[in-house]
PDB file of N, CA and C in Angstrom:
ATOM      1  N   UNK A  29     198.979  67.316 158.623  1.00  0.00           N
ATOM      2  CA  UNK A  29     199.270  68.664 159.049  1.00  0.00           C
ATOM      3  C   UNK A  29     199.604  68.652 160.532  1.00  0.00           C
ATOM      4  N   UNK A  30     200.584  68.847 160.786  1.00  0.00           N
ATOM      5  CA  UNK A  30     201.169  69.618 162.577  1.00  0.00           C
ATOM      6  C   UNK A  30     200.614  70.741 162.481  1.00  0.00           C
ATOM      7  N   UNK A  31     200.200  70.317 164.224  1.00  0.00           N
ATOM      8  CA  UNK A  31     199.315  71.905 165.138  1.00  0.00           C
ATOM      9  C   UNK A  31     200.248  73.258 164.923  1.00  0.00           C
ATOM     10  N   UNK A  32     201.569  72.903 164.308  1.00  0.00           N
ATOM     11  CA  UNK A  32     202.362  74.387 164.203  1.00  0.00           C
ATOM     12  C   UNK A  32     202.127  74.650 162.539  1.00  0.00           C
ATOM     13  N   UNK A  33     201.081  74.453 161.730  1.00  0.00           N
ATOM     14  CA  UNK A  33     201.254  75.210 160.515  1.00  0.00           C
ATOM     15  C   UNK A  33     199.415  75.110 160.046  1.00  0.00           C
ATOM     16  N   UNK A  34     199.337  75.655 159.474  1.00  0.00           N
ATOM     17  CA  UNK A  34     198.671  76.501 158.768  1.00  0.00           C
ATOM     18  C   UNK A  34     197.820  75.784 157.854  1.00  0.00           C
ATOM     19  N   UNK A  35     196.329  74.960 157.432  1.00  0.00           N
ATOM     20  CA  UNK A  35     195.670  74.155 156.547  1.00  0.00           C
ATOM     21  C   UNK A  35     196.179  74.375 155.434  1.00  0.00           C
ATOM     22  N   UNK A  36     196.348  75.756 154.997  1.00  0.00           N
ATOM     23  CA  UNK A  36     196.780  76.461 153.719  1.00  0.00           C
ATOM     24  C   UNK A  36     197.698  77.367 154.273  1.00  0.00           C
ATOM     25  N   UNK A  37     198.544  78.093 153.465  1.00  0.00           N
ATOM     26  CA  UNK A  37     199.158  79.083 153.286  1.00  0.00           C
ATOM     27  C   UNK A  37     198.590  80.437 153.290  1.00  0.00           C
ATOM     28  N   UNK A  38     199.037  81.753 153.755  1.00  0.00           N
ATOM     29  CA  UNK A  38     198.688  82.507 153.416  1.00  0.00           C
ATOM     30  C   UNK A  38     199.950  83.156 152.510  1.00  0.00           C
ATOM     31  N   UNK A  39     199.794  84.224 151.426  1.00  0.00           N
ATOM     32  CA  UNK A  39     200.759  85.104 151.035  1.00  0.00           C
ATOM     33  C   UNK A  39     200.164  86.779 150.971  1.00  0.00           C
ATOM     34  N   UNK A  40     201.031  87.106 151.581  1.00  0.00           N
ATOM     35  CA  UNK A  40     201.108  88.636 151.521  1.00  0.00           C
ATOM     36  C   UNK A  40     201.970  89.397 150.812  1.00  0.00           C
ATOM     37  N   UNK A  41     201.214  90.689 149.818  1.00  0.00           N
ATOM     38  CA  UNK A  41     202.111  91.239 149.481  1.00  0.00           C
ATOM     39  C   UNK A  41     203.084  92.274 150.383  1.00  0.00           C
ATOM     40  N   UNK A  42     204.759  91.894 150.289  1.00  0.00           N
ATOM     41  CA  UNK A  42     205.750  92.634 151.074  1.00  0.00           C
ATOM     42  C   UNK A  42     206.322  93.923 150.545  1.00  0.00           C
ATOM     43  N   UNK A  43     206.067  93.869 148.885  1.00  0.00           N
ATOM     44  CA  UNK A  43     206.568  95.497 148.109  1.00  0.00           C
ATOM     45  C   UNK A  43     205.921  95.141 147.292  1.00  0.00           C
ATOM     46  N   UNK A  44     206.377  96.063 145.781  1.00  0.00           N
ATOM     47  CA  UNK A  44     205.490  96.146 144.573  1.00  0.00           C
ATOM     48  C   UNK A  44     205.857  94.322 144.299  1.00  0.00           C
ATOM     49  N   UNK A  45     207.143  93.873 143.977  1.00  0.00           N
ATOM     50  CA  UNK A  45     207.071  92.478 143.619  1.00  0.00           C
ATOM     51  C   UNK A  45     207.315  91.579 144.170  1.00  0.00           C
ATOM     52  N   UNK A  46     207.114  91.736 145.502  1.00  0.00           N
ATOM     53  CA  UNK A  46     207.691  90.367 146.912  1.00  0.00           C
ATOM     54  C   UNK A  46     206.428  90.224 147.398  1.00  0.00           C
ATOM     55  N   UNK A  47     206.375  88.829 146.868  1.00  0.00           N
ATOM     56  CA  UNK A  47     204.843  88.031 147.846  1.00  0.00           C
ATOM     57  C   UNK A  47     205.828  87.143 148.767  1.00  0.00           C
ATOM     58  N   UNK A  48     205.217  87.216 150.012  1.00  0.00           N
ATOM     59  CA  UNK A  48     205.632  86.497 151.387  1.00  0.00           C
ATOM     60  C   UNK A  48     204.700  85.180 151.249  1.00  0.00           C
ATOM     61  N   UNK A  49     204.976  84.063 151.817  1.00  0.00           N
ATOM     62  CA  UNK A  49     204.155  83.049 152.346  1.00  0.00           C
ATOM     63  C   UNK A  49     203.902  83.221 153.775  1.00  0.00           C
ATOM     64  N   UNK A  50     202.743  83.055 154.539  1.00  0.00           N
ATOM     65  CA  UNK A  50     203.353  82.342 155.492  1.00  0.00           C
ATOM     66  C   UNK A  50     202.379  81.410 155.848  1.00  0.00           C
ATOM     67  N   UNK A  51     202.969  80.307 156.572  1.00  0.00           N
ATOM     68  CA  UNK A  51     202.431  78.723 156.272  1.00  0.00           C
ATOM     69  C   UNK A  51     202.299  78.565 158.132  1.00  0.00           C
ATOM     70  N   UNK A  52     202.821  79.366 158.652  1.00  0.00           N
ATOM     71  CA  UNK A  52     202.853  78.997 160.308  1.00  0.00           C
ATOM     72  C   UNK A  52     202.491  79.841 161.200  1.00  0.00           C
ATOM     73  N   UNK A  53     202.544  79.946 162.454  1.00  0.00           N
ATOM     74  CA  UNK A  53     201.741  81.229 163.060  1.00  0.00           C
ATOM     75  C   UNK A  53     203.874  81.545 163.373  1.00  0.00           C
ATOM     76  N   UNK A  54     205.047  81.087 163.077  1.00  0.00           N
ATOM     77  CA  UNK A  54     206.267  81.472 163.267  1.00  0.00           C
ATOM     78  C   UNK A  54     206.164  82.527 162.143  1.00  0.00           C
ATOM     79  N   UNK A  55     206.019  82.024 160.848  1.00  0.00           N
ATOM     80  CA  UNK A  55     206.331  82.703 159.775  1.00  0.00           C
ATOM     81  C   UNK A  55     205.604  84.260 159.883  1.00  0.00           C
ATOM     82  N   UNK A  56     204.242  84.244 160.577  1.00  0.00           N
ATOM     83  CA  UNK A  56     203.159  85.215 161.034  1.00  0.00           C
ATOM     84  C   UNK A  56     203.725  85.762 161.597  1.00  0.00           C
ATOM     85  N   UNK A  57     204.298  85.386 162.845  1.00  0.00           N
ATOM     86  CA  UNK A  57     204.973  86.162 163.960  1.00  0.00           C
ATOM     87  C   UNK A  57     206.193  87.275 163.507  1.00  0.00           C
ATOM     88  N   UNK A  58     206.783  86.451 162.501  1.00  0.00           N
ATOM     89  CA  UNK A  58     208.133  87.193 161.558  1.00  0.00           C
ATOM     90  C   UNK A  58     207.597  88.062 160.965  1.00  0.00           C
ATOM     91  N   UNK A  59     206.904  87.989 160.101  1.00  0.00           N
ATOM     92  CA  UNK A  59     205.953  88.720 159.235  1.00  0.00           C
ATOM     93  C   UNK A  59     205.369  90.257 160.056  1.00  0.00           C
ATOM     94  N   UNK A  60     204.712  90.108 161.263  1.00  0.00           N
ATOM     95  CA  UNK A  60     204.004  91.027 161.580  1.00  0.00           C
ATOM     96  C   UNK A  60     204.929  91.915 162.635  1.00  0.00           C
ATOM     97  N   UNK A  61     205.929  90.917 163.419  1.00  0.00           N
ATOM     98  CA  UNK A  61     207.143  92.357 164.238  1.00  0.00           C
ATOM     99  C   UNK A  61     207.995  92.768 162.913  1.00  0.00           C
ATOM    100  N   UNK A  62     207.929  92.667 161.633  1.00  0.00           N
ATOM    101  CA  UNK A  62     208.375  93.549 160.567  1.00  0.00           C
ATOM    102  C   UNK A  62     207.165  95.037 160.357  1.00  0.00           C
ATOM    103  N   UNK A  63     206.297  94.788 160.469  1.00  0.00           N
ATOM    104  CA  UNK A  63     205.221  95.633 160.636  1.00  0.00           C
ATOM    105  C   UNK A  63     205.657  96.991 160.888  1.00  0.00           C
ATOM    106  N   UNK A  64     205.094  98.045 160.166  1.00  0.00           N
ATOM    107  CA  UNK A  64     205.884  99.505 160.541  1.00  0.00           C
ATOM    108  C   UNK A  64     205.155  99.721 162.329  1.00  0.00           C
ATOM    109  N   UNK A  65     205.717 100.288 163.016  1.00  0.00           N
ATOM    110  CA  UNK A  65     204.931 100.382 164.263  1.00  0.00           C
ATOM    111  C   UNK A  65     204.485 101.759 164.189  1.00  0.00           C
ATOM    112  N   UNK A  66     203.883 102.661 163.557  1.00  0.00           N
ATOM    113  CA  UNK A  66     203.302 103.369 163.129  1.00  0.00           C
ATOM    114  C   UNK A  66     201.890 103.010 162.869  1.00  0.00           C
ATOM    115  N   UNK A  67     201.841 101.911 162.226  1.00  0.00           N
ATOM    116  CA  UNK A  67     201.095 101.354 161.374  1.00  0.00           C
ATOM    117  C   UNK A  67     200.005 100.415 162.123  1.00  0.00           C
ATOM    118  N   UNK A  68     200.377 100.240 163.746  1.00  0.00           N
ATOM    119  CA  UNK A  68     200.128  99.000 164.435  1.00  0.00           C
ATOM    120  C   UNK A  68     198.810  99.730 164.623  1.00  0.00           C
ATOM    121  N   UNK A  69     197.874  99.031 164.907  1.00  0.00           N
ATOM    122  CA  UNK A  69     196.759  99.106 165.613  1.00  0.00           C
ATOM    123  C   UNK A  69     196.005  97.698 166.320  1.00  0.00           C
ATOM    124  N   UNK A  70     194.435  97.886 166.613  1.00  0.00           N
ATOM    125  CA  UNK A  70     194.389  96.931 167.892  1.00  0.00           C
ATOM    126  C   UNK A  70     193.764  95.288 166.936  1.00  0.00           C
ATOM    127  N   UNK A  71     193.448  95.361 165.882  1.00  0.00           N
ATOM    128  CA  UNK A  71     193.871  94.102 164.702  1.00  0.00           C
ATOM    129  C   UNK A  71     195.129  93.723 164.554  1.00  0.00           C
ATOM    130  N   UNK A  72     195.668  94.310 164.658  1.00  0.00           N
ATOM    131  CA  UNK A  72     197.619  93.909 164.407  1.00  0.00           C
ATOM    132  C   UNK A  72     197.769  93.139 165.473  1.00  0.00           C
ATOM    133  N   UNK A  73     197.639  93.591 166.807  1.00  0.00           N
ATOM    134  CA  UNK A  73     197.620  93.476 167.932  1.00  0.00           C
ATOM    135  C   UNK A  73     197.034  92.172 168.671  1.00  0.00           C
ATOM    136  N   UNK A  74     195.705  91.953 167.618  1.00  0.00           N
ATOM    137  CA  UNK A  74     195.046  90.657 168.040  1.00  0.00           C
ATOM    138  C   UNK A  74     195.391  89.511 167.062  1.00  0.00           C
ATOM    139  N   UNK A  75     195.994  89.638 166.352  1.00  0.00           N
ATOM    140  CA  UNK A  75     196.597  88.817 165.094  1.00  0.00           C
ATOM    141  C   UNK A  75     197.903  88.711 165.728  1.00  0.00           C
ATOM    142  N   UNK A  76     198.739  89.466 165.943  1.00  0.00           N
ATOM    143  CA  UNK A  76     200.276  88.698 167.038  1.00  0.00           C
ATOM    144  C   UNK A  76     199.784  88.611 168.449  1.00  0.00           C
ATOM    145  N   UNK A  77     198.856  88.277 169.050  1.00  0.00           N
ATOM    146  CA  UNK A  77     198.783  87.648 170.483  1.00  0.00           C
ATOM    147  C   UNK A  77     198.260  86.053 169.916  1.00  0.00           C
ATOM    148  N   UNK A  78     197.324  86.191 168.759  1.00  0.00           N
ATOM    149  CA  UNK A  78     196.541  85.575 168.045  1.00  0.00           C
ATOM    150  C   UNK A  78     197.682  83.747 167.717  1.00  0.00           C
ATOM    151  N   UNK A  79     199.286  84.265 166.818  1.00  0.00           N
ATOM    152  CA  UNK A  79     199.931  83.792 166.504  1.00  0.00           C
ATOM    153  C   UNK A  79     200.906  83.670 167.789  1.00  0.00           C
ATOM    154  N   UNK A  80     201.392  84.514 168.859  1.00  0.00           N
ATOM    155  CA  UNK A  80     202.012  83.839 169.780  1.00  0.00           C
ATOM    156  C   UNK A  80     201.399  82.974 170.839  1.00  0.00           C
ATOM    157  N   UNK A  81     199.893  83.158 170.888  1.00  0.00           N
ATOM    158  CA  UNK A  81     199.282  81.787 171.440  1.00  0.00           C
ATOM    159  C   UNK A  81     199.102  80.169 170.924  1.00  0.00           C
ATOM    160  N   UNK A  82     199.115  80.333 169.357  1.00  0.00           N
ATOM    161  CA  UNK A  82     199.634  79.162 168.567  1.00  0.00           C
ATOM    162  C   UNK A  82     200.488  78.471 168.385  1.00  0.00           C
ATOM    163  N   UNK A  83     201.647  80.194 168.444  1.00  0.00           N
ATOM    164  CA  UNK A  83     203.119  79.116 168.215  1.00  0.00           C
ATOM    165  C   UNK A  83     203.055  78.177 169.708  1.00  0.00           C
ATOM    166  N   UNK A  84     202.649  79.061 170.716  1.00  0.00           N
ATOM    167  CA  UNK A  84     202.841  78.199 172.467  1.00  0.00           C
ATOM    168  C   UNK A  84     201.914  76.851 172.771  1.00  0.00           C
ATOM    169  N   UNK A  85     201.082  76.991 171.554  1.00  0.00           N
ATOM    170  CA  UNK A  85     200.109  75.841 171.998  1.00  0.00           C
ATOM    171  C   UNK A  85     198.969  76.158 172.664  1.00  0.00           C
ATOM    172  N   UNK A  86     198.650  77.489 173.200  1.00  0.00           N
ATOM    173  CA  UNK A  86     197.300  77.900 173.352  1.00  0.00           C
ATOM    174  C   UNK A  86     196.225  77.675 172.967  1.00  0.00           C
ATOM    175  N   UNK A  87     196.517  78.271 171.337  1.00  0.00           N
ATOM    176  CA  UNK A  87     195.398  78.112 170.453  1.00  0.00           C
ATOM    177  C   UNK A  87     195.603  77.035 169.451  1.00  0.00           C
ATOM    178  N   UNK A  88     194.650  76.925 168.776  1.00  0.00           N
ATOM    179  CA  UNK A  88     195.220  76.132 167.168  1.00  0.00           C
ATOM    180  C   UNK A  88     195.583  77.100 166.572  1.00  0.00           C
ATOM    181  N   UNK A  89     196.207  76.482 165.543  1.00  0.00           N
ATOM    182  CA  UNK A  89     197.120  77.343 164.124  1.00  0.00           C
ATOM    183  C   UNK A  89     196.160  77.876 163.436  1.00  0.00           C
ATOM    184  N   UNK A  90     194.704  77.310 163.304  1.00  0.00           N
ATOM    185  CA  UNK A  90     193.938  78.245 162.697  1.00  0.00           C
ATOM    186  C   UNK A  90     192.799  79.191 163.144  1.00  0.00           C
ATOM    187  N   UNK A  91     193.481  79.669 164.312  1.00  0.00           N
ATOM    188  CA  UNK A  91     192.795  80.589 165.123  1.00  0.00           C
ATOM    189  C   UNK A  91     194.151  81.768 164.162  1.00  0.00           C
ATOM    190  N   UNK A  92     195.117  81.491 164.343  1.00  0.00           N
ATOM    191  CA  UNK A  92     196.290  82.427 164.301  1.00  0.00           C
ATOM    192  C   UNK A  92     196.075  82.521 162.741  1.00  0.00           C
ATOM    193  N   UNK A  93     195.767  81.519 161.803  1.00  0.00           N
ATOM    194  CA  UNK A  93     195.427  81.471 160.223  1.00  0.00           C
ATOM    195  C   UNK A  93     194.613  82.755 160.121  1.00  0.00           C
ATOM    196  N   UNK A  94     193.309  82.529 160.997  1.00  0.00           N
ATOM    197  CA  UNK A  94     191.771  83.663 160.645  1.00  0.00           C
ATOM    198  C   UNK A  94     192.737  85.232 160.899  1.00  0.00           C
ATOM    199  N   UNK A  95     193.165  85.295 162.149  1.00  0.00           N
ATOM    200  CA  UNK A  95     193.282  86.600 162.361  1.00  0.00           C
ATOM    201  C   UNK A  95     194.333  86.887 161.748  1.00  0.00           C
ATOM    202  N   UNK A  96     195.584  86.530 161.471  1.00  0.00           N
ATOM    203  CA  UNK A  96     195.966  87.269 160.412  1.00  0.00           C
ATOM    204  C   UNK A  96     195.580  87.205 159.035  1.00  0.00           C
ATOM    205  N   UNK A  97     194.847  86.603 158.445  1.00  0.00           N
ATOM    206  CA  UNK A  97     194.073  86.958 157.281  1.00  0.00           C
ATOM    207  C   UNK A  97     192.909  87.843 157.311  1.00  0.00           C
ATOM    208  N   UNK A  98     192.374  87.838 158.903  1.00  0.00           N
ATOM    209  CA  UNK A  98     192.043  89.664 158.746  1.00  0.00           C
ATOM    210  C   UNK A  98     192.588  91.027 158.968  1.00  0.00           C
ATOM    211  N   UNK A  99     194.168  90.774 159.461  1.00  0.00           N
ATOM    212  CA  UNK A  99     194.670  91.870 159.475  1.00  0.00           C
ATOM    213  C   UNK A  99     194.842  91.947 158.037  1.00  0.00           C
ATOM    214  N   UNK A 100     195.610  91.170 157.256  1.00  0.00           N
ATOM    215  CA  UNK A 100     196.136  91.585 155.626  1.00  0.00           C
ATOM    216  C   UNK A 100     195.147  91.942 154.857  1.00  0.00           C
ATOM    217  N   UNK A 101     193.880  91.579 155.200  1.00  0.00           N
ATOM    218  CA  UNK A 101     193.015  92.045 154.126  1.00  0.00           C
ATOM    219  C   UNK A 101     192.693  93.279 154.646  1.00  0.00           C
ATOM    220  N   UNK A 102     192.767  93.800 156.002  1.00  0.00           N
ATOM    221  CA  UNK A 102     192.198  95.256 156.315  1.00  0.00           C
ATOM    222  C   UNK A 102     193.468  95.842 155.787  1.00  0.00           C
ATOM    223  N   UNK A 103     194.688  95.998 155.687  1.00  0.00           N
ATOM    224  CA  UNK A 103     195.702  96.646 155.211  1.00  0.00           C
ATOM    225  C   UNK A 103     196.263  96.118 153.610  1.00  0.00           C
ATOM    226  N   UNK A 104     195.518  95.452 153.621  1.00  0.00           N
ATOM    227  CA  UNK A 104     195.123  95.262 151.702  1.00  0.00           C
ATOM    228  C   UNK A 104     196.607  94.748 151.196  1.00  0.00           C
ATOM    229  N   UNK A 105     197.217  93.642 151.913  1.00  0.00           N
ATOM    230  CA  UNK A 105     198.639  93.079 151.529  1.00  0.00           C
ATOM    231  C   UNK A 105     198.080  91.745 150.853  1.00  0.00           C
ATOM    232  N   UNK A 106     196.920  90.968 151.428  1.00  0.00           N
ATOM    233  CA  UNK A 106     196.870  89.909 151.015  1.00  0.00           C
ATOM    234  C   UNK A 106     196.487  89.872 149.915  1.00  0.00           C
ATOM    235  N   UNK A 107     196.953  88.524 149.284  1.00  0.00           N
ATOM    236  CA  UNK A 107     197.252  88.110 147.818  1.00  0.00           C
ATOM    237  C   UNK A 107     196.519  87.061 147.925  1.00  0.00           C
ATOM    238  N   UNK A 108     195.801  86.969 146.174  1.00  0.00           N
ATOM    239  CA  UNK A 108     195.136  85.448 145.813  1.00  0.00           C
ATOM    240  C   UNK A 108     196.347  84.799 146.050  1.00  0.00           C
ATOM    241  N   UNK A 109     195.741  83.399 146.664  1.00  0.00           N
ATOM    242  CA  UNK A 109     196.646  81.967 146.610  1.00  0.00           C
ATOM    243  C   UNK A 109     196.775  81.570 144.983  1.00  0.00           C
ATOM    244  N   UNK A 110     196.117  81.766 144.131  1.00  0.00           N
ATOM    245  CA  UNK A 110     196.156  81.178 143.181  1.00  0.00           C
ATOM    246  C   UNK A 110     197.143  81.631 142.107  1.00  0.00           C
ATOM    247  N   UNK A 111     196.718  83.584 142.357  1.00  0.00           N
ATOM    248  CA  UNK A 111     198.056  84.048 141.805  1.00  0.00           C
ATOM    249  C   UNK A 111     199.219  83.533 142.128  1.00  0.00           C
ATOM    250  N   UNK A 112     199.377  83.852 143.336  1.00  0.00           N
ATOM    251  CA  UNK A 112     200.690  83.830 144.392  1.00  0.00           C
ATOM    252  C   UNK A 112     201.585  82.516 143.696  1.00  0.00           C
ATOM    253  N   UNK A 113     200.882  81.681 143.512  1.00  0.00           N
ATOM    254  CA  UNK A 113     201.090  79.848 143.670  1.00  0.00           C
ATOM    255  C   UNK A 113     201.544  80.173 142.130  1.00  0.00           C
ATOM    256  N   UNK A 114     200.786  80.518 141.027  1.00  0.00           N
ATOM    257  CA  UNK A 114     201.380  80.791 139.761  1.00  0.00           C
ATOM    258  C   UNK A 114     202.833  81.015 139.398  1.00  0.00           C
ATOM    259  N   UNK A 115     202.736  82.818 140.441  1.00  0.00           N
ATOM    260  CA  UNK A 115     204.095  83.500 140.421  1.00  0.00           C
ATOM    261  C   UNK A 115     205.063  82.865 141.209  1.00  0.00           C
ATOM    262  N   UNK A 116     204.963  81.917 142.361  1.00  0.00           N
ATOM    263  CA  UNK A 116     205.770  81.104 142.354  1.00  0.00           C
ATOM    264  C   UNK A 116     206.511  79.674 141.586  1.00  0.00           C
ATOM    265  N   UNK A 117     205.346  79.366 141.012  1.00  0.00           N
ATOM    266  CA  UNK A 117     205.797  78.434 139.759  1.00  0.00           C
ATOM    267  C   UNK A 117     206.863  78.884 139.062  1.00  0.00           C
ATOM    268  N   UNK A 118     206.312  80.104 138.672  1.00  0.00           N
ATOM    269  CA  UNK A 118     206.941  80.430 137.737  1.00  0.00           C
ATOM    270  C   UNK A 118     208.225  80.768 137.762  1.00  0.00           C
ATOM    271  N   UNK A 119     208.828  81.476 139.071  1.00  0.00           N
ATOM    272  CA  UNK A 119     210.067  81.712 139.648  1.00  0.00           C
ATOM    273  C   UNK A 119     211.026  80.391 140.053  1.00  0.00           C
ATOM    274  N   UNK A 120     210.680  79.267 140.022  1.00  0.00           N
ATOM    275  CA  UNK A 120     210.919  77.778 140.296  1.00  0.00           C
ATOM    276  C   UNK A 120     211.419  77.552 139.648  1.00  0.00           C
ATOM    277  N   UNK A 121     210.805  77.822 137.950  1.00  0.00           N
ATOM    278  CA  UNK A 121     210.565  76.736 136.993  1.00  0.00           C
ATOM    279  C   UNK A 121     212.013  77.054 135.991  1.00  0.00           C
ATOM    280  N   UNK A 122     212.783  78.530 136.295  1.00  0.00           N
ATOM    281  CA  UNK A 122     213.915  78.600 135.419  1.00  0.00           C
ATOM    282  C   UNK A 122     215.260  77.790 136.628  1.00  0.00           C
ATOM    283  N   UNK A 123     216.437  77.360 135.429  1.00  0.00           N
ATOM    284  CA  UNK A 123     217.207  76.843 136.378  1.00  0.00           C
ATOM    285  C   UNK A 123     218.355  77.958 137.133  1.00  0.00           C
ATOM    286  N   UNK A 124     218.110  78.699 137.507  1.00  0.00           N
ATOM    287  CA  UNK A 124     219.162  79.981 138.066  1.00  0.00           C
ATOM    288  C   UNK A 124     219.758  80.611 137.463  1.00  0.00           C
ATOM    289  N   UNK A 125     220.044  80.276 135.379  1.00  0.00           N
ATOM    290  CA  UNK A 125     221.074  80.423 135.042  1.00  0.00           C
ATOM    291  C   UNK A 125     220.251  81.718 134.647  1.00  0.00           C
ATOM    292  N   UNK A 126     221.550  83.303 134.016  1.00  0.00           N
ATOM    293  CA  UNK A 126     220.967  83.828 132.749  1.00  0.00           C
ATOM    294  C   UNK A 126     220.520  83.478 132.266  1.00  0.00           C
ATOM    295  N   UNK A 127     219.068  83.961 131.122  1.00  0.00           N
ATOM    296  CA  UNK A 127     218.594  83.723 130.069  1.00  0.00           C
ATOM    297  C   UNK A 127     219.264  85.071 128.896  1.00  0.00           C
ATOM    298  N   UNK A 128     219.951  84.444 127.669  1.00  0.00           N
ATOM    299  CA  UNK A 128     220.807  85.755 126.807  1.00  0.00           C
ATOM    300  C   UNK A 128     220.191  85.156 125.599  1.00  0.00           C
TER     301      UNK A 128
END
């Protein structure tokens, strides 16, 4: 594992059927300036200082891992890995074509 990613993955849910990964405090960083800014508060806030001190080398990656896995669970996006990892199988596993 490189200091720029993540022991594990996290996935968040993005709508009713888009689970996000994110595996890096980059992918985090993407993830959270999508964030409604309405929505921001001072967890949001410590979860992207959290991930732009990681991506810079400040912190470790799993300083930036913890806090955004407590922002998603206070705003109730985060997803089991186990599901997540399923429903990605499963989206893998056809070859692109129609099924008729």
């Amino acid at each position: 594992m490189s200091s720029g990613t993540f022991s594990s993955p996290l996935f968040v849910r993005r709508a009713a059927h888009i689970v996000q990964e994110i595996a890096s405090p980059a992918d985090a960083i993407d993830f959270l300036n999508e964030w409604p800014e309405d929505r921001r508060d001072r967890i949001y806030e410590a979860a992207l200082r959290a991930c732009f001190d990681a991506y810079n080398g400040r912190k470790p990656a799993s300083a930036a891992r913890k806090a955004v896995f407590r922002f998603a669970k206070q705003v109730a996006t985060l997803e089991d890995a186990t599901s997540a990892m399923q429903w990605l199988a499963a989206c893998m596993s056809g070859n692109g074509k129609a099924q008729v």
